[in-house]
Amino acid sequence: MSDKSLTPQVLLAGYASGVFPMAHNQDDPDVFWVRPERRGIFELDRFHISRSLKRRLLRNEHRVRINTRFEAVLAACADRETTWISQPIFDLYVQLHRMGVAHSLEVYDRNDALWGGVYGVALGGAFFGESMFSSATDGSKIALAYTIARLRHGGFTLFDTQFLTDHLARLGAIEISRSDYEVRLQAALTERADFAALSEGTDVHSVIQLITQTS
């Protein structure tokens, strides 16, 4: 599919039907749809917060904001030797962000340097996590932890990670079948959720409680 035929509206329809876009590399002008047989997800009440990550959070050396530097997070996620985030895909997600459906969560140090981040797309009660990055120790883990807290507080029921990596599995992500995923997706799309519901000033103890409380 050429970048000219892939619009933000087509992209959102793809997510709603269970597929997501990729490019073969950053220089590829074409985009293809992916519909895996096995899908990675986080059960929102089963995120694994290790002792070391909990200690890191409690040091309170970080600051977390949302939708402040979306393009910087996107660029940092693409800043690797090989990436599927081509220029057409980059531009599409910027458009989705301006439409209010693509979000970034940013982790900063005390000097306001970007330490890590996550970005993704929210539709109904589903959040499609696209990519994350870390420029300092535990930056992406902190970003994921705060994302989980935000999704739980905001009423989301599905956190799609697309694929299951070893890193995500250590944090509690699991793999489910395509059919199971699509049932969960259709249910989530009928729900209402708000990515911005959790205040950016929420203290770290409340965030940890949100992450660790069981349903």
XYZ file of C-alpha atoms in Angstrom:
215
model
C 0.000 0.000 0.000
C 1.423 3.377 -0.935
C 1.576 6.210 1.559
C -0.908 8.160 -0.610
C -3.672 5.592 -0.114
C -3.065 5.210 3.630
C -4.892 8.014 5.422
C -5.430 8.463 9.170
C -9.000 7.253 8.735
C -7.871 4.094 6.925
C -5.268 3.525 9.638
C -7.897 3.741 12.396
C -10.188 1.373 10.500
C -7.281 -1.057 10.292
C -6.750 -0.967 14.052
C -10.474 -1.518 14.621
C -10.358 -4.613 12.405
C -7.319 -6.126 14.142
C -4.425 -5.146 11.875
C -1.603 -2.631 12.187
C 0.811 -1.032 9.695
C 4.538 -1.537 9.218
C 7.213 -0.743 6.663
C 10.099 -3.069 5.789
C 12.577 -0.355 6.771
C 12.818 3.383 7.338
C 13.429 4.067 3.646
C 10.541 2.004 2.286
C 7.785 4.239 0.826
C 5.223 1.421 1.034
C 3.310 0.222 4.068
C 1.875 -3.248 4.673
C -0.701 -4.575 7.123
C 0.172 -7.123 9.810
C -2.321 -9.521 11.430
C -0.320 -11.951 13.586
C -1.509 -15.441 14.427
C -0.384 -14.787 17.993
C -0.827 -11.382 19.607
C 1.047 -9.818 22.492
C -0.997 -8.067 25.168
C -0.705 -6.872 28.743
C -3.416 -8.029 31.091
C -3.791 -4.719 32.887
C -3.915 -6.324 36.332
C -0.864 -8.529 35.767
C 1.966 -6.101 35.110
C 5.073 -7.393 36.887
C 6.693 -4.662 38.920
C 10.016 -6.021 40.152
C 11.612 -4.955 43.418
C 14.291 -3.071 41.507
C 11.727 -1.192 39.404
C 9.680 -0.374 42.506
C 12.809 0.990 44.192
C 13.587 3.031 41.082
C 10.076 4.510 41.094
C 10.239 5.319 44.797
C 13.461 7.266 44.328
C 11.212 9.779 42.590
C 14.004 10.961 40.307
C 11.693 11.093 37.302
C 8.864 13.248 36.021
C 6.108 11.928 33.758
C 3.993 13.866 31.285
C 1.712 12.972 28.407
C 1.405 14.397 24.897
C 4.059 17.040 25.535
C 6.697 15.863 23.058
C 4.942 13.340 20.861
C 7.193 13.823 17.844
C 10.329 13.580 19.993
C 9.146 10.241 21.396
C 8.292 9.006 17.913
C 11.705 10.081 16.621
C 13.479 8.404 19.548
C 11.595 5.161 18.901
C 12.698 5.302 15.255
C 16.321 6.122 16.120
C 17.801 2.660 15.767
C 19.765 0.777 13.160
C 16.688 -0.876 11.671
C 13.160 0.410 12.159
C 9.717 -0.072 10.655
C 8.897 3.593 11.336
C 9.295 5.059 7.859
C 8.610 8.687 7.010
C 5.056 7.951 5.772
C 4.292 6.115 9.026
C 5.882 8.900 11.088
C 3.726 11.491 9.349
C 0.549 9.438 9.803
C 1.041 9.108 13.550
C 1.685 12.818 13.862
C -1.671 13.359 12.144
C -3.343 10.896 14.520
C -1.807 12.758 17.443
C -3.216 16.046 16.171
C -6.603 14.330 15.902
C -6.349 13.384 19.579
C -6.178 9.599 19.182
C -2.416 8.972 19.256
C -0.708 9.647 22.571
C 2.757 9.745 24.038
C 3.865 9.233 27.613
C 7.229 10.788 28.385
C 9.615 10.154 31.258
C 11.994 12.996 32.147
C 14.831 13.301 34.624
C 14.996 16.181 37.073
C 16.796 18.296 34.487
C 13.922 17.784 32.028
C 15.935 15.535 29.724
C 13.863 12.887 27.958
C 14.647 9.590 29.679
C 12.183 7.222 28.007
C 8.756 7.040 26.473
C 5.880 5.122 24.916
C 3.460 6.050 22.151
C 0.326 4.415 20.877
C -3.233 4.805 19.648
C -6.414 4.820 21.750
C -9.765 3.663 20.373
C -12.629 3.081 22.769
C -11.257 0.978 25.616
C -8.324 -0.340 23.561
C -4.803 1.056 23.610
C -2.494 -0.064 20.814
C 1.068 0.327 22.050
C 3.253 1.049 19.047
C 6.775 1.495 20.351
C 8.877 2.627 23.285
C 12.421 3.770 23.900
C 14.865 4.276 26.718
C 17.855 6.597 26.855
C 18.654 5.852 30.514
C 18.423 2.849 32.822
C 14.811 1.696 33.272
C 13.428 4.568 31.189
C 11.133 2.330 29.142
C 10.136 0.254 32.199
C 9.070 3.395 34.046
C 7.150 4.519 30.952
C 5.349 1.175 30.754
C 4.510 1.212 34.451
C 2.950 4.654 34.202
C 1.141 3.633 31.021
C -0.403 0.659 32.828
C -1.501 2.918 35.693
C -2.972 5.436 33.263
C -4.848 2.795 31.281
C -6.282 1.203 34.413
C -7.389 4.538 35.831
C -8.795 5.674 32.496
C -11.053 2.646 32.005
C -9.135 0.766 29.290
C -9.567 -3.004 29.058
C -7.126 -3.946 26.283
C -3.435 -3.074 26.014
C -2.173 -4.441 22.698
C 1.620 -4.810 22.381
C 1.366 -6.435 18.916
C 4.208 -8.920 19.442
C 5.539 -10.584 22.584
C 9.224 -9.882 23.186
C 11.399 -11.299 25.961
C 11.547 -7.831 27.521
C 7.748 -7.484 27.590
C 7.297 -11.045 28.842
C 9.519 -10.301 31.846
C 7.171 -7.427 32.659
C 4.105 -9.652 32.511
C 2.945 -9.485 28.886
C 1.403 -12.629 27.444
C 0.545 -14.021 24.039
C -2.979 -14.919 22.962
C -4.502 -16.339 19.791
C -5.730 -14.132 16.973
C -9.333 -15.214 17.589
C -9.098 -14.430 21.319
C -7.543 -11.061 20.538
C -10.260 -10.119 18.061
C -13.015 -10.995 20.563
C -11.323 -8.809 23.182
C -10.783 -6.043 20.648
C -14.420 -5.869 19.561
C -15.535 -5.744 23.194
C -13.011 -2.997 24.021
C -14.066 -0.862 21.055
C -17.575 -0.539 22.512
C -16.257 0.933 25.762
C -15.348 4.475 26.728
C -11.956 5.290 28.184
C -9.815 8.369 28.702
C -6.022 8.347 28.370
C -5.818 11.746 30.074
C -7.964 10.859 33.095
C -5.025 10.322 35.457
C -3.534 13.607 36.647
C 0.103 14.152 35.693
C 0.674 15.217 39.299
C -0.398 11.854 40.741
C 2.153 10.826 43.372
C 4.303 7.757 42.813
C 2.727 5.795 45.699
C -0.707 6.135 44.083
C 0.748 5.061 40.743
C 2.283 1.946 42.301
C -1.035 1.153 43.984
C -2.834 1.462 40.660
C -0.339 -0.902 39.022
C -0.373 -3.535 41.733
C -4.005 -3.638 42.826
C -5.939 -6.664 41.633
C -9.351 -6.522 40.008
